[in-house]
XYZ file of C-alpha atoms in Angstrom:
97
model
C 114.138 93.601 106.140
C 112.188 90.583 105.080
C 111.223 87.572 107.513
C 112.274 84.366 105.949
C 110.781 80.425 106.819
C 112.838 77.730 107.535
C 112.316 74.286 107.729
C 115.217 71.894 109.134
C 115.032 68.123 107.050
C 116.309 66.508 110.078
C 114.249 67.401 112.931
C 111.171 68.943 110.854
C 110.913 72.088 113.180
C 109.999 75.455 111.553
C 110.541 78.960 112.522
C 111.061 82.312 111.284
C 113.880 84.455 110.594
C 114.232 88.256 110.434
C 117.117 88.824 108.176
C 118.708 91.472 105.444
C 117.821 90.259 101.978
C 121.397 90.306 100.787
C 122.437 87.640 104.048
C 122.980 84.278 103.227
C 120.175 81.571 104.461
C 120.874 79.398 107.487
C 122.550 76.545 107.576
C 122.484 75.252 111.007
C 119.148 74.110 112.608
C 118.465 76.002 116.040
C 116.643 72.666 117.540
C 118.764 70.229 116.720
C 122.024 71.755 115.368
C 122.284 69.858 112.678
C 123.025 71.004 109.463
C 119.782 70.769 107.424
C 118.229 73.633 106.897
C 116.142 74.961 103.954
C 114.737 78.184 103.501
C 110.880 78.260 102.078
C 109.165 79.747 99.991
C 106.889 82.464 101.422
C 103.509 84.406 100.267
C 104.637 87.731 101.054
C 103.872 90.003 103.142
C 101.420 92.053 103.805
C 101.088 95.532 103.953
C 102.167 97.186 107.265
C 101.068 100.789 108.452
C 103.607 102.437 110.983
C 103.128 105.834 112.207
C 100.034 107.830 114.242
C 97.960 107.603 111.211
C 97.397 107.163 107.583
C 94.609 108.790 105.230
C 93.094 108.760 101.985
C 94.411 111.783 100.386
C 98.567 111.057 101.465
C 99.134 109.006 98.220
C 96.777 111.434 95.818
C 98.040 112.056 92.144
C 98.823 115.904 91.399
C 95.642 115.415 89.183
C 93.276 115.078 91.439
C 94.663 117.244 94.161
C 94.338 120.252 91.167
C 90.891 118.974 90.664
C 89.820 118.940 94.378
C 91.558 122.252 95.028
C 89.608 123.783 91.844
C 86.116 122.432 93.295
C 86.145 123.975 96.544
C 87.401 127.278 95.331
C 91.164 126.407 96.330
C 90.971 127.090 100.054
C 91.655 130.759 99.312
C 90.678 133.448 102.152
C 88.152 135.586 101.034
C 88.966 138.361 104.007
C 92.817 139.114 102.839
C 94.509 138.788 105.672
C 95.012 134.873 105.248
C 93.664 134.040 109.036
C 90.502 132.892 107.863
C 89.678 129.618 106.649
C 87.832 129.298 103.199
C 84.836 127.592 104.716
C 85.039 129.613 108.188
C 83.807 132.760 109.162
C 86.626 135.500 109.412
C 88.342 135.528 112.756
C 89.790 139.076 112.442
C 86.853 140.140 111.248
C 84.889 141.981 114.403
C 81.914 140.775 115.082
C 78.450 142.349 114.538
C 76.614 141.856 117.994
């Protein structure tokens, strides 16, 4: 829901209302109660991030992501029993010491 400005004629105070876009503007001035309101024309908003965390590869074409997979070998395990990582050592694998 968008934040609207409003500016009463009468009084000249200003303030900021969170409303749905389909409600109708404000009529009645919160300061003075008279009926002079007039809703302004904003710049927009800016972008806001919610959530624990954004990164660089969420919003990826399917292009790229084929590309990136292809480069690094697809992240396939080489061991074949799909534990392993493709950049780790195996971790079924016993070791040699």
């Amino acid at each position: 829901m968008p934040t609207y400005d409003y500016l009463c004629e009468a009084c000249r105070h200003e303030f900021e209302e969170f409303q749905s876009i389909t409600a109708e503007p404000l009529k009645k001035c919160p300061a003075c109660g008279r009926k002079k309101l007039r809703r302004l024309i904003g710049g927009g908003a800016a972008v806001v991030f919610k959530g624990s965390g954004f990164y660089q590869t969420d919003y990826r074409s399917e292009s790229y992501k084929k590309a990136a997979a292809s480069e690094s070998g697809g992240g396939k395990s080489t061991c074949g029993n799909g534990a392993c990582k493709a950049e780790s050592k195996c971790a079924a694998a016993p070791s040699k010491e």
